[in-house]
Every structure is written in structure tokens, then in C-alpha cells.
Amino acid sequence: MSDSAHEPAHAAISDFLSEERRFPPPEGFAEGAVVSDRSLYERAEADPEGFWAEQAGSLEWFQKWHTVLEWELPNARWFVGGTLNVSVNCLDRHVAAGLGERVAYYFEGEPGDTRTISYAELLADVERFANVLKGLGVRRGDRVAIYMPMIPELPVAMLACTRIGAAHSVVFGGFSPDALRDRINDAAAKVLITADGGWRRGAVVALKENADAAVAGAPSIEHVVVARRTGDADGPTPMTEGRDEWWDDLMAGADPSCEPEQMEAEDLLYLLYTSGTTAKPKGIMHSTGGYLTQVAFTHRAVFDVHPESDVYWCAADIGWVTGHSYIVYGPLANGTSSVLYEGTPDFPDKDRWWDIIERYRVSILYCAPTAIRTFMKWGAEYPDGHDLSSLRVLGSVGEPINPEAWTWYWQTIGGGKCPVVDTWWQTETGAIMIAPLPAVTTCKPGSATFALPGISAELVDDAGEVVERGGGYLTLTRPWPAMLRGLYQDPERYRETYWSRFEGRYFAGDGAKLDEEGYLWLLGRVDDVMNVSGHRISTTEVESSLVDHPSVAEAAVVGAKDETTGQAIIAFVTLRGGQEHTSERGEDLRRHVAKLIGPIARPKTVIFTDELPKTRSGKIMRRLLKDVAEGRDLGDTTTLADPLVVEEIRRLSSQQPTEE
Ligand code: 7RM
């Protein structure tokens, strides 16, 4: 990625910054903050291993480690010789410290049912369910598959696995039977934990039927445990005699206490499958001691968590890594009270989120830019009328957040008084890597700012030379405690995918840019970079300049094959409520991009659509839009949240005159 490639886009960001849009931590915010001290960066830089050892020291260990790090690229071993148990760190030690009555989860079901679960209750459930698993033949080192809706039984199942030293593999409840089957088979899981169904926009998702279809092709499964959620709302649940058991029946007969296994720091904690460039999903392996150390530290530091008073809500799904690290392990390790919400933001009404924040007095909100842009699209009616004054810190994750959405989040949701932390990380990194510290870092809207203490990120060019200013490939130069330990049963693919492109470096697959002051700006996956007449233009920056226009709620940009320019920029745009899809509007938007970035970035075509195709975790599927723009058959659409959206876009784009 050459510097000149980014010149036009770079100018856009400088323009933006020249408006002096900088956001220092609000006055008085640092008072009593968990991390209020810049010296953390310096201490960590001077002695990264010492820094991480200090963080590991805030966990409870049966046996202390003798070596902080053994590093033989690409294999890291952290806290070697140390033994611990994750459920003990997330539960027992808080109860032992007298915090058993503290709320672990405020559960809010989609239909409006609620349950409050204290740390003592969560521990009791986890111990019982750990015994259930043992009774079903699960042993230390085995794998357990979990396919559940966002109900309290899901973290219970995960924590019960950690108690007995089994690795879990959570498969997102929106995945198909085939996707579930492939993941079970890759891990050779012994037991599958699921539910009769899940609620989604008032309808039942037939989880058990999907599970049955998957298990029909998954010979390793000996037992299926079924939690009750939707009951007979959707007809009776099929149960296979001798294989399937109801959660409640097993719990009723289980021993209430379960000794925790003393696990090695490097033992496998869980597998989480993520799609790569090939059809076969990658089984990302996470460890026990290093992973828990970094998720606990980052959760505390990045969100400035005060567990005794905060109500924290990460609105992701536990089926993704964000939920693993920042709904389950990080918050529980820190003794935090969290909201656990089963449903979507628009059910039964478009103010569901703001209602939840108001009722639970949520003080920390962590969500994805796609949610924020959706709210912007819904317009000024929401969140009007709700008291959001309890909010203190706002987080963003999953995609680059454009400056417009950042500013709207800061102003409209945070009332201009909450630091916004944009957090860059990956399933593979396990924990947040690049983010501001809310009591310390002056933010620039749209920038994830700097690598966290203990983390070293650098940009490099095509030749692997370090880039000090401008665009490059994002790499990590040192091992970190929560890093993936490999791809399940595929060490070669692990080395090849992450550690071979640039010598001695982990290559994240993202492009980024460093501005004059050393702030990092994420530009999306490098495969999202367009090439128009030899100019490399980032989809993110064109999208960002489109969303900068007051009429635009959300935009997705792709480079489609073009005979003259190599690629042509096609923009799919969702307008804010009340705006009309006219060709003048399209012209206006093309002009706006040309003004902000330069004529080279002017979209050839603007296609208006009410929705964009997104994965179920909220990432825009640009590949599908590219297929549409190039008139190709759509490839794999299994991860789409709503397949009808692409059909609609296909219809719209076939009607669209191409503007020259
Ligand atoms: C946590 C998560 C990882 C990919 C990553 C990026 C993109 C995530 C940000 C971001 C810009 C961010 N894990 N990404 N966070 N891009 N700014 N703050 O999303 O494995 O599902 O995805 O997501 O491209 O490589 S993930």
C-alpha cells in the first residue's frame, strides 16, 4: 500500500480534523478512574512482560507461573507453570469476597420477561451444571458444542465447561444446521447444549430442530441437553430417547458442589470458528491464563469499569468473540453487573434499547457502528423521551466507525459527556488491542487512537518496511497474552495465514493509517481496498464521506470491474428517515464525495436501498454487493442476517441507470 495511494483520503481526514474536533476526557472524569495514569503506557513499554505479569497477578492462581512468556514464532506460551480455573476467577472469588449478592446479570428476554441473577446464584448453577456434564461423560480436555439463544443458561454452560476443564465451542444461534454440523465435526464435540427455541422479533427460531438436523451428521455427539425457552409456542419439541435430556431434569438431579479443575495456563479454554477466505471455517483456539488476563485488564481499563456501581451492557451476541470476552469472561472476572438482552433493537418498538438503558440505569454501553447508524436512520424520535443520563462510557466495535456516527453517538446518546471508546480487535486477538483509555486519551472521532499498554502495533508497506505516517498494513510486532494459540488441528494454516506475509509480524488483514500525530485510523480489511485508474482508495473512506452528508444514514461502497478504470466505485446508500431517493440526491452525494476526498473517489453509481446486507454480527457484506454490482451469481450467503435484502438490492440495481 503506497503512501500516494492514500493521499486523497488523507486530505479528507485532515479537513475533518481542522474543524478542531478533538475530545479530551470530560473534566473530572479521571477522578477515581481505574486507569487514570498515562504512566501505564511507559511502564508497559519499558517492560511488557512485567506489565502483563502484573495484570495476571490480579487473577487468582492455584500455582503461580515460573515463566511469563516463552515465544517461538508463531507459538507463544504465557504464564508457564501457572495453574488456575476460569470459573473460580469469574465466580467463587467474588462470592468468597462477600459479593455473592451482587448482580451478575440482569437478564431481559425479548418478550419482556426478566430475571436477576446474583454471583452466588450463578455459581450455584455453574457447579450443578458442571456435574451434569460430568454425568454425561464429559472429561477434562473434551470439547462441548453450545448452540443457544441469549439466555442465562448460555453463560452457565460456558462456565461449567471451564470448571471441569472441557473446551467449549459456541456456535451462534442464527447459524444453519450445516454450519453447526461442520463445527461440531471439526472439534469432535461429545455433547451439544441447545434450547427448544429462541425468540426473534416475536417468532420462534427452531433451535432444537436445527440441532437435530446437525447431529444427524455429527457422529461424535453422545448427548444433547435442551434448555427450555420457548416451550410449546411452536409445537412440541422433538426429543430423541436415550440421547436428548431436558436441562431442568438434569439440574434437578445434580450434585450442588463441584471442585474446580486446576488448569494449566496454556490449556485450551475454547474454540470459536470464524470464516476465512476459504470455505472451511477456522477454529480459533484460546488459552486459559493469558486470555483471562487480557480480557479482564482491557475490560477494566478501556471501559473504566467501577464494578461496585456500574451497570454495563455489551449488546453483542455471545455467539461472537465480543460476547465471549466482553459479556462473559471480562465482566465476570471483574465482578461487574451486566445486562444480558435476548432480542433485537426494534422489538417490539424502536426504542427498546433506550428503554433498557433507562430502566437498568446502564452506565456503560458497548455496541457496533451498524447499530449506531441504524439509530441515526430512524431519526430524531429515538431516543427522545428516554432518560439516558446514567451513561458514562460508550464503546464501539466491529467495523470502522465513521466520524459522523461517532459524533452522533457522543452527542445524542452520551449527551456530550461520555468518552467514546472505539475498540479495534479480532476473534484472533481475543481481546481489545487498539483503543483509547477513557480517562487519559484525547479522542478524534473515527480514530481508534493508539495501541493499548503492552501492545505494539505498526504499519508496514508492501515490502514490509515500517510506515511512520500514511497508509499501510496493520501488524502486531509482539505476542500478547490473549492471542490465538493456533487454528484447531491446522498449525500450518495458522502460520501461513497470520505470520508469513511479513517476517516476524502478525498480519491482521486490516489496512490502517497513521496521521500526523500518530493516531491510528482503521480502514477495513485490505481486500476492501479499491483500485480506480491506479489509485488505491479505501471503501471505508468513501463510505465515511457519504455518511458525512446529512441525508445519509449508512453506506457501503464496492469496487466493481470496469473496462476503462479497472474498478469503478459503486455506492449503496441508505438515506435517513424522510429523505427521498431522487437522482438529484444521487448527484448531490457524488459531488459531496468528490469535494471531501477528491474527484478520483467520486462514485460512478449511487444505488439507494432501505437496508444493506449484513452478517448476523453486523458487518456489511461487501462481497455480496460486489457480486451484485458485477452481475454475478451470489456465492455463500449463510452468514447473512436477512437474505431478502440482497434480492431487493439486485432488483434495485438492475433498474439503475449508470451515470457517467
Ligand atoms: C471484535 C470483532 C475482526 C475484524 C477486524 C476489522 C474489523 C473490528 C474494529 C474493526 C475498525 C474497529 N472481531 N474491526 N473492530 N475495524 N475499527 N474498532 O469484530 O473477528 O469478528 O472481526 O473486524 O476488520 O479485522 S471479528
XYZ file of C-alpha atoms and ligand atoms in Angstrom:
686
model
C 0.000 0.000 0.000
C 1.789 3.110 -1.144
C 1.579 6.457 0.535
C 0.316 8.252 -2.533
C -2.494 5.738 -2.675
C -3.932 7.362 0.376
C -3.379 10.974 -0.378
C -6.891 11.936 -1.373
C -8.460 10.164 1.559
C -5.850 11.556 3.882
C -6.857 15.059 2.882
C -10.430 14.311 3.883
C -9.399 13.364 7.368
C -7.197 16.431 7.741
C -10.147 18.602 6.724
C -12.194 16.940 9.317
C -9.593 17.467 11.994
C -9.099 21.071 11.048
C -12.555 21.610 12.463
C -10.821 21.017 15.785
C -12.962 18.053 16.573
C -10.982 16.678 19.448
C -12.494 15.182 22.528
C -10.403 15.265 25.666
C -11.697 13.193 28.569
C -14.511 15.171 30.237
C -13.369 17.217 33.190
C -13.285 15.336 36.455
C -13.705 12.052 34.632
C -10.341 10.717 35.724
C -11.257 11.038 39.375
C -11.328 7.580 40.870
C -10.817 6.080 37.452
C -9.389 2.602 37.311
C -6.746 3.651 34.826
C -6.122 7.339 35.092
C -2.459 7.352 34.613
C -0.514 7.895 31.424
C 2.494 6.254 33.000
C 0.823 2.927 32.319
C 1.940 3.237 28.692
C 5.507 3.960 29.655
C 5.715 1.216 32.237
C 4.287 -1.288 29.783
C 6.632 -0.132 27.040
C 9.684 -0.385 29.264
C 8.815 -3.904 30.399
C 5.904 -5.523 28.537
C 6.299 -8.896 30.204
C 6.464 -7.298 33.638
C 3.357 -5.312 32.801
C 1.389 -8.405 31.781
C 2.664 -10.328 34.799
C 1.311 -7.524 36.964
C -2.073 -7.870 35.252
C -2.030 -11.660 35.638
C -1.364 -11.060 39.314
C -4.844 -9.627 39.745
C -6.290 -13.064 38.954
C -6.406 -15.910 41.464
C -3.955 -18.722 40.752
C -3.653 -22.132 42.420
C 0.000 -22.132 41.478
C 1.958 -19.119 40.287
C 3.741 -19.292 36.907
C 7.512 -19.643 36.747
C 7.974 -18.067 33.276
C 5.936 -15.141 31.957
C 6.473 -15.816 28.255
C 8.024 -18.444 26.036
C 7.978 -17.200 22.465
C 8.973 -19.175 19.445
C 7.251 -17.589 16.483
C 4.403 -18.277 15.858
C 3.868 -20.128 19.141
C 3.510 -18.254 22.414
C 3.176 -19.733 25.895
C 2.160 -17.281 28.621
C 2.425 -17.747 32.386
C 4.073 -21.130 32.014
C 3.799 -23.336 35.079
C 0.818 -21.395 36.437
C -2.480 -23.137 37.188
C -5.913 -21.558 37.597
C -9.587 -22.079 36.955
C -11.633 -19.575 34.967
C -14.931 -20.189 36.794
C -13.176 -19.653 40.132
C -11.895 -16.306 38.883
C -15.278 -15.299 37.497
C -17.415 -16.525 40.405
C -16.002 -18.200 43.540
C -13.548 -15.462 44.406
C -16.231 -12.764 44.260
C -18.583 -14.812 46.413
C -15.723 -15.514 48.848
C -15.071 -11.757 48.991
C -18.637 -11.217 50.216
C -20.086 -10.136 46.870
C -22.426 -13.104 46.414
C -25.479 -10.848 46.432
C -24.129 -8.595 43.699
C -25.996 -8.943 40.396
C -24.026 -10.753 37.720
C -26.711 -10.496 35.035
C -29.875 -8.512 34.595
C -31.485 -10.759 32.029
C -34.073 -9.195 29.754
C -35.870 -11.586 27.427
C -37.229 -10.445 24.114
C -40.874 -10.976 25.166
C -40.222 -8.727 28.177
C -39.629 -11.385 30.848
C -36.794 -10.543 33.246
C -34.530 -12.420 35.675
C -31.905 -11.085 38.026
C -29.029 -13.473 38.724
C -26.580 -12.814 41.539
C -22.986 -14.036 41.619
C -23.943 -16.610 44.279
C -26.807 -17.925 42.135
C -24.656 -18.055 39.038
C -22.005 -20.025 40.904
C -24.606 -22.479 42.206
C -25.955 -23.068 38.688
C -22.480 -23.461 37.255
C -21.460 -26.041 39.840
C -24.605 -28.056 39.277
C -24.326 -27.919 35.534
C -20.645 -28.874 35.718
C -21.795 -32.029 37.496
C -24.435 -32.586 34.814
C -21.709 -32.500 32.173
C -19.580 -34.916 34.156
C -22.577 -37.198 34.451
C -22.881 -37.181 30.665
C -19.301 -38.375 30.362
C -17.566 -35.045 29.664
C -13.959 -35.089 30.911
C -11.108 -32.603 31.134
C -9.797 -31.946 27.621
C -13.090 -32.838 25.848
C -14.991 -30.417 23.592
C -18.600 -29.361 24.168
C -20.675 -27.629 21.480
C -23.158 -24.925 22.520
C -25.955 -23.641 20.264
C -28.218 -21.392 22.311
C -30.145 -18.146 22.371
C -29.009 -15.273 24.604
C -30.396 -16.685 27.851
C -28.635 -17.093 31.221
C -28.164 -20.831 30.595
C -25.639 -19.899 27.900
C -23.009 -18.355 30.212
C -23.823 -21.079 32.754
C -22.975 -23.743 30.158
C -19.730 -21.992 29.174
C -18.584 -21.512 32.759
C -19.494 -25.104 33.656
C -17.167 -26.263 30.871
C -14.361 -24.147 32.284
C -14.976 -25.574 35.746
C -14.275 -29.138 34.616
C -11.617 -28.271 32.039
C -13.642 -29.001 28.915
C -13.303 -26.604 25.977
C -16.498 -25.096 24.628
C -17.312 -24.258 21.059
C -20.195 -21.801 20.963
C -21.973 -21.690 17.619
C -24.109 -18.600 17.032
C -27.817 -19.458 17.316
C -28.569 -17.934 13.922
C -26.363 -20.398 12.059
C -27.817 -23.143 9.903
C -27.781 -26.879 10.711
C -24.971 -27.399 8.175
C -22.795 -24.723 9.757
C -23.413 -26.247 13.194
C -22.658 -29.773 11.941
C -19.338 -28.743 10.378
C -18.222 -27.027 13.563
C -19.210 -29.973 15.762
C -17.372 -32.367 13.477
C -14.196 -30.299 13.278
C -13.993 -30.245 17.078
C -15.355 -33.800 17.566
C -17.597 -32.481 20.358
C -19.129 -35.088 22.686
C -22.118 -33.157 23.949
C -24.305 -30.476 22.372
C -26.119 -27.983 24.581
C -29.049 -26.207 22.974
C -32.562 -24.912 23.694
C -36.023 -25.771 22.405
C -36.090 -22.443 20.604
C -35.172 -18.792 20.768
C -37.215 -15.616 20.364
C -36.559 -13.357 17.424
C -38.933 -10.485 16.649
C -41.810 -12.350 18.250
C -41.246 -15.577 16.325
C -39.636 -18.825 17.448
C -36.293 -19.869 15.977
C -36.477 -23.668 15.984
C -33.091 -24.338 17.535
C -33.776 -27.913 18.559
C -34.915 -28.867 15.075
C -31.769 -27.324 13.621
C -29.704 -29.118 16.251
C -31.325 -32.445 15.320
C -30.547 -31.905 11.652
C -26.926 -31.094 12.535
C -26.493 -34.019 14.918
C -27.775 -36.414 12.252
C -24.450 -35.787 10.528
C -22.289 -35.455 13.637
C -21.400 -38.917 14.979
C -19.236 -37.635 17.859
C -22.293 -36.291 19.743
C -23.373 -38.672 22.522
C -25.873 -36.426 24.308
C -27.950 -33.323 23.617
C -29.005 -31.144 26.541
C -32.058 -28.954 25.874
C -32.848 -25.822 27.889
C -36.471 -24.698 27.873
C -37.029 -21.259 26.448
C -39.943 -21.068 24.031
C -41.907 -24.055 25.398
C -44.620 -25.327 23.117
C -45.194 -21.950 21.444
C -44.050 -23.545 18.226
C -45.426 -27.048 18.811
C -43.855 -29.837 20.880
C -40.054 -30.203 20.917
C -38.781 -33.407 19.307
C -36.693 -35.390 21.828
C -34.685 -38.497 20.980
C -34.898 -41.151 23.685
C -31.541 -42.023 25.241
C -29.730 -39.098 23.588
C -31.657 -35.931 24.500
C -32.253 -34.647 28.027
C -34.009 -31.568 29.396
C -31.715 -29.113 31.169
C -34.111 -28.764 34.131
C -34.446 -32.512 34.670
C -30.694 -32.996 34.752
C -30.166 -29.989 37.036
C -32.782 -31.259 39.497
C -30.821 -34.461 39.961
C -27.329 -32.960 40.043
C -24.953 -32.632 42.989
C -24.728 -28.965 44.062
C -20.985 -28.730 44.526
C -18.212 -29.285 42.035
C -14.499 -28.944 42.726
C -12.843 -26.804 40.049
C -10.162 -28.420 37.880
C -6.730 -26.876 38.256
C -5.945 -25.972 34.654
C -2.589 -25.114 33.118
C -2.386 -21.511 31.908
C -1.924 -22.789 28.355
C -4.795 -25.319 28.378
C -7.439 -24.787 25.706
C -10.287 -22.650 27.066
C -12.428 -22.553 23.962
C -12.716 -22.792 20.221
C -14.531 -20.176 18.203
C -14.966 -20.619 14.470
C -14.523 -17.675 12.166
C -14.807 -17.594 8.409
C -11.684 -17.080 6.377
C -11.105 -16.726 2.684
C -11.691 -20.426 2.008
C -14.932 -22.333 2.560
C -13.605 -24.090 5.655
C -14.090 -22.034 8.819
C -11.078 -21.600 11.057
C -11.229 -22.948 14.610
C -9.588 -20.186 16.628
C -8.022 -21.590 19.812
C -7.961 -19.523 23.005
C -5.983 -20.325 26.114
C -6.859 -20.098 29.798
C -4.417 -17.859 31.722
C -3.292 -15.390 29.061
C -6.765 -14.931 27.648
C -8.379 -14.260 31.015
C -5.573 -11.875 31.990
C -6.008 -9.678 28.945
C -9.815 -9.692 28.750
C -10.038 -8.765 32.438
C -7.464 -5.979 32.100
C -8.900 -4.497 28.908
C -12.471 -4.633 30.166
C -11.495 -2.771 33.314
C -9.217 -0.258 31.639
C -10.971 0.502 28.358
C -14.440 0.917 29.872
C -13.174 2.420 33.127
C -15.274 -0.112 34.995
C -16.180 0.525 38.629
C -17.786 -2.828 39.435
C -19.392 -1.642 42.657
C -21.503 0.982 40.905
C -21.552 0.434 37.138
C -24.239 -1.300 35.128
C -22.547 -2.492 31.987
C -24.196 -3.568 28.749
C -22.425 -5.127 25.810
C -25.138 -5.506 23.196
C -23.325 -8.145 21.118
C -24.344 -11.797 20.920
C -22.371 -14.318 22.966
C -22.065 -16.339 19.738
C -19.331 -13.922 18.627
C -15.995 -13.221 20.245
C -17.228 -9.852 21.529
C -19.765 -11.683 23.663
C -17.265 -14.285 24.862
C -14.744 -11.675 26.007
C -16.978 -8.752 26.980
C -20.277 -10.292 28.090
C -18.936 -13.386 29.812
C -15.261 -13.572 30.763
C -14.069 -9.962 31.141
C -17.064 -8.565 33.035
C -17.395 -11.599 35.319
C -13.663 -11.693 36.076
C -14.060 -8.074 37.199
C -17.203 -8.712 39.257
C -19.326 -6.457 37.039
C -23.138 -6.303 36.847
C -24.190 -6.723 33.215
C -27.363 -6.520 31.203
C -27.971 -9.642 29.110
C -30.542 -8.909 26.398
C -32.002 -11.606 24.195
C -33.592 -9.600 21.404
C -33.163 -7.073 18.616
C -33.161 -3.248 18.973
C -36.508 -2.823 17.210
C -38.767 -5.259 19.029
C -41.480 -4.636 19.980
C -40.587 -0.969 19.366
C -37.704 1.030 18.022
C -36.972 2.411 21.471
C -36.275 -0.940 23.114
C -32.592 -0.189 23.753
C -33.212 3.213 25.272
C -35.925 1.733 27.428
C -33.463 -0.886 28.708
C -30.794 1.742 29.422
C -33.296 3.861 31.301
C -34.787 1.011 33.365
C -31.490 -0.576 34.416
C -29.628 2.736 34.694
C -26.963 1.408 32.307
C -23.715 3.340 32.725
C -21.506 1.676 30.091
C -22.797 0.764 26.636
C -20.738 -1.262 24.137
C -22.140 -1.849 20.647
C -21.385 -1.861 16.908
C -21.340 1.074 14.463
C -24.040 -0.658 12.460
C -26.417 -0.281 15.410
C -25.487 3.365 15.807
C -26.063 4.086 12.122
C -29.394 2.269 12.249
C -30.496 4.531 15.093
C -29.367 7.565 13.122
C -31.502 6.331 10.261
C -34.555 6.040 12.490
C -34.260 9.726 13.163
C -34.800 12.178 15.985
C -37.826 10.432 17.529
C -35.408 7.963 19.101
C -34.001 8.119 21.732
C -36.137 11.184 22.552
C -38.191 10.881 25.699
C -35.777 8.490 27.405
C -33.542 9.358 30.303
C -30.045 8.262 29.294
C -28.296 10.300 31.976
C -26.904 7.169 33.663
C -24.493 6.620 30.755
C -20.790 7.319 31.462
C -18.795 5.483 28.792
C -19.719 4.453 25.243
C -17.878 1.783 23.256
C -17.813 0.792 19.601
C -16.567 -2.397 17.935
C -16.707 -4.466 14.781
C -16.171 -2.033 11.936
C -14.605 1.337 11.421
C -16.916 3.932 12.957
C -17.227 6.932 10.665
C -16.753 10.371 12.266
C -20.438 11.240 11.744
C -21.682 8.205 13.630
C -19.016 8.714 16.323
C -20.153 12.283 16.848
C -23.843 11.374 16.862
C -23.137 8.642 19.448
C -21.144 11.070 21.581
C -23.706 13.861 21.312
C -27.142 12.260 21.045
C -26.615 9.163 23.188
C -23.878 10.362 25.500
C -25.161 13.921 25.828
C -21.631 15.171 25.087
C -20.314 13.972 28.441
C -19.246 10.345 27.842
C -15.921 9.309 26.345
C -16.439 7.213 23.203
C -14.013 4.304 23.007
C -13.581 2.813 19.550
C -12.064 -0.626 20.111
C -10.165 -2.491 17.405
C -9.581 -6.194 17.830
C -10.352 -9.573 16.251
C -11.584 -13.051 17.106
C -7.924 -13.971 16.775
C -6.614 -11.318 19.163
C -9.125 -12.427 21.828
C -9.164 -9.023 23.496
C -9.132 -5.324 22.652
C -5.801 -4.209 21.155
C -6.261 -0.637 19.935
C -8.487 1.788 21.840
C -8.348 4.977 23.855
C -8.252 4.903 27.642
C -11.294 6.973 28.582
C -9.697 8.905 31.395
C -6.464 9.541 29.539
C -6.716 9.749 25.756
C -7.908 12.725 23.746
C -10.091 11.208 21.044
C -10.579 12.124 17.423
C -13.947 10.937 16.101
C -13.388 7.929 13.849
C -9.935 7.016 15.167
C -9.324 4.048 17.472
C -6.355 6.173 18.666
C -3.418 4.087 19.966
C -2.363 0.542 20.810
C -3.143 -0.226 24.452
C -0.363 -0.515 27.041
C 1.521 -3.769 26.487
C 0.540 -3.951 22.795
C 2.743 -2.986 19.892
C 1.101 -2.186 16.546
C 2.947 -0.994 13.442
C 2.006 -0.255 9.859
C 4.131 -1.662 7.063
C 4.135 -1.244 3.283
C 4.086 -3.976 0.621
C 7.776 -4.609 1.165
C 7.349 -4.927 4.918
C 9.045 -1.578 5.625
C 7.658 0.317 8.588
C 5.352 3.208 7.659
C 5.546 6.148 10.071
C 2.826 8.306 8.507
C 0.110 7.495 5.983
C -1.414 4.188 4.963
C -0.162 0.659 5.461
C -0.958 -2.850 6.592
C -1.708 -3.257 10.271
C 0.694 -5.637 12.017
C 1.438 -6.581 15.613
C 5.070 -6.924 16.486
C 4.970 -8.753 19.796
C 2.981 -11.675 21.186
C 0.147 -10.702 23.552
C -1.462 -12.807 26.294
C -4.907 -13.303 24.686
C -3.569 -14.092 21.214
C -4.911 -17.160 19.476
C -2.817 -20.233 20.142
C -3.460 -21.559 16.658
C -6.141 -22.961 14.388
C -7.615 -26.189 15.684
C -5.653 -29.072 14.204
C -4.125 -26.914 11.487
C -0.781 -25.432 12.610
C 0.361 -24.854 9.036
C -2.651 -22.745 8.128
C -2.103 -20.777 11.354
C 1.470 -19.844 10.451
C 0.610 -19.217 6.828
C -2.460 -17.019 7.486
C -1.093 -14.771 10.204
C 2.678 -14.971 10.473
C 4.105 -15.421 6.989
C 3.192 -12.310 4.994
C 5.584 -10.036 6.926
C 8.551 -11.577 8.652
C 8.379 -11.612 12.427
C 4.969 -9.949 12.449
C 1.337 -10.891 12.954
C -0.619 -9.561 9.970
C -4.150 -8.602 10.971
C -5.630 -8.366 7.458
C -6.663 -4.747 8.000
C -5.421 -1.578 6.407
C -4.854 1.475 8.591
C -3.363 4.911 8.507
C -1.261 6.969 10.892
C -1.956 10.704 10.983
C 0.499 13.488 11.774
C 0.015 12.970 15.481
C 0.393 9.221 15.441
C -3.318 8.417 15.762
C -4.388 5.168 14.081
C -7.327 5.171 11.668
C -8.629 1.739 10.697
C -9.535 1.414 7.036
C -11.178 -2.011 6.971
C -9.949 -5.284 5.538
C -7.283 -4.840 2.919
C -9.344 -6.829 0.463
C -11.826 -3.924 0.667
C -9.339 -1.568 -0.979
C -10.428 -0.419 -4.442
C -8.206 0.397 -7.357
C -9.580 3.098 -9.626
C -7.303 4.129 -12.503
C -4.335 3.025 -10.454
C -5.376 4.945 -7.365
C -5.935 2.878 -4.277
C -8.981 4.112 -2.457
C -10.350 2.682 0.733
C -14.019 1.729 0.775
C -14.147 2.963 4.361
C -13.173 6.489 3.464
C -15.665 6.814 0.634
C -18.341 5.414 2.927
C -17.332 7.805 5.622
C -17.613 10.807 3.331
C -21.046 9.653 2.159
C -22.265 9.321 5.730
C -20.871 12.784 6.363
C -23.738 14.081 4.214
C -26.743 14.979 6.393
C -29.181 12.927 4.293
C -27.260 9.648 4.599
C -27.716 7.069 7.343
C -25.460 4.322 6.068
C -23.384 3.489 3.012
C -21.494 0.536 1.611
C -19.034 1.014 -1.198
C -17.517 -1.565 -3.530
C -15.177 -1.534 -6.479
C -16.826 -3.233 -9.449
C -14.887 -4.289 -12.561
C -14.733 -1.511 -15.095
C -13.284 -1.671 -18.589
C -11.693 1.742 -18.501
C -10.757 2.421 -14.906
C -10.038 -1.109 -13.670
C -12.585 -0.724 -10.940
C -15.460 1.699 -10.611
C -16.847 2.899 -7.310
C -20.412 1.759 -6.695
C -22.110 3.155 -3.607
C -25.105 1.551 -1.932
C -26.749 4.173 0.238
C -29.473 4.131 2.883
C -30.986 7.562 3.441
C -32.188 8.833 6.780
C -35.904 8.731 7.559
C -37.969 11.092 5.398
C -35.390 11.518 2.614
C -36.299 10.803 -0.992
C -34.479 8.590 -3.483
C -34.112 11.075 -6.333
C -31.436 11.250 -8.995
C -30.659 14.812 -7.823
C -29.873 13.352 -4.421
C -27.548 10.820 -6.075
C -25.790 13.627 -7.939
C -25.505 15.593 -4.742
C -23.851 12.687 -2.941
C -21.376 12.049 -5.751
C -20.408 15.719 -5.595
C -20.071 15.548 -1.833
C -17.573 12.677 -2.014
C -15.596 14.458 -4.719
C -15.438 17.528 -2.529
C -14.295 15.686 0.600
C -11.855 13.192 -0.907
C -11.199 14.292 -4.465
C -12.744 13.664 -7.893
C -10.995 10.320 -8.172
C -13.168 8.976 -5.362
C -16.473 10.155 -6.889
C -18.785 7.109 -7.056
C -19.742 6.138 -10.577
C -23.148 4.975 -9.404
C -25.224 5.574 -6.311
C -27.887 2.959 -5.601
C -30.457 3.741 -2.912
C -31.624 0.868 -0.743
C -33.547 0.667 2.518
C -31.258 -1.965 4.007
C -27.705 -3.172 3.472
C -26.763 -6.856 3.554
C -25.122 -7.594 6.866
C -23.737 -10.578 8.667
C -25.524 -11.527 11.793
C -22.812 -9.815 13.793
C -23.487 -6.597 11.907
C -20.623 -6.381 9.428
C -21.638 -5.190 5.974
C -21.111 -7.980 3.418
C -19.387 -6.017 0.693
C -18.536 -9.180 -1.187
C -22.230 -9.733 -1.948
C -22.665 -6.153 -3.077
C -19.707 -6.638 -5.360
C -21.329 -9.767 -6.793
C -24.481 -7.745 -7.384
C -22.571 -4.834 -8.910
C -20.695 -7.154 -11.244
C -23.830 -9.119 -12.132
C -22.502 -12.392 -10.726
C -24.297 -15.234 -9.012
C -24.186 -14.812 -5.275
C -21.777 -17.148 -3.515
C -22.112 -18.327 0.042
C -24.870 -16.386 1.833
C -25.134 -18.489 5.003
C -23.863 -15.757 7.282
C -26.399 -13.173 6.061
C -28.807 -11.858 8.659
C -31.575 -11.262 6.115
C -31.218 -12.910 2.685
C -34.152 -10.928 1.266
C -32.116 -7.746 1.433
C -29.767 -8.846 -1.364
C -32.661 -9.787 -3.596
C -34.102 -6.330 -3.160
C -30.758 -4.718 -3.913
C -30.365 -6.852 -7.002
C -33.752 -5.651 -8.213
C -32.893 -2.010 -7.500
C -29.513 -2.124 -9.148
C -30.881 -3.689 -12.339
C -33.164 -0.650 -12.667
C -30.388 1.788 -12.034
C -29.101 3.809 -14.977
C -25.326 4.023 -14.783
C -24.230 7.634 -14.567
C -21.150 8.597 -16.494
C -14.224 -7.857 17.592
C -14.507 -8.328 16.189
C -12.462 -8.576 13.181
C -12.411 -7.520 12.092
C -11.133 -6.727 12.095
C -11.580 -5.426 11.452
C -12.976 -5.239 11.976
C -13.260 -4.788 14.449
C -12.955 -2.637 14.533
C -12.792 -3.061 13.199
C -12.318 -0.908 12.559
C -12.797 -1.237 14.820
N -13.892 -9.495 15.828
N -12.991 -4.405 13.183
N -13.256 -3.724 15.278
N -12.463 -2.198 12.216
N -12.468 -0.415 13.799
N -12.950 -0.748 16.059
O -15.223 -7.690 15.463
O -13.120 -11.278 14.281
O -15.451 -10.577 14.174
O -13.752 -9.159 13.252
O -13.438 -6.547 12.303
O -11.635 -5.563 10.062
O -10.133 -7.410 11.367
S -14.071 -10.196 14.373
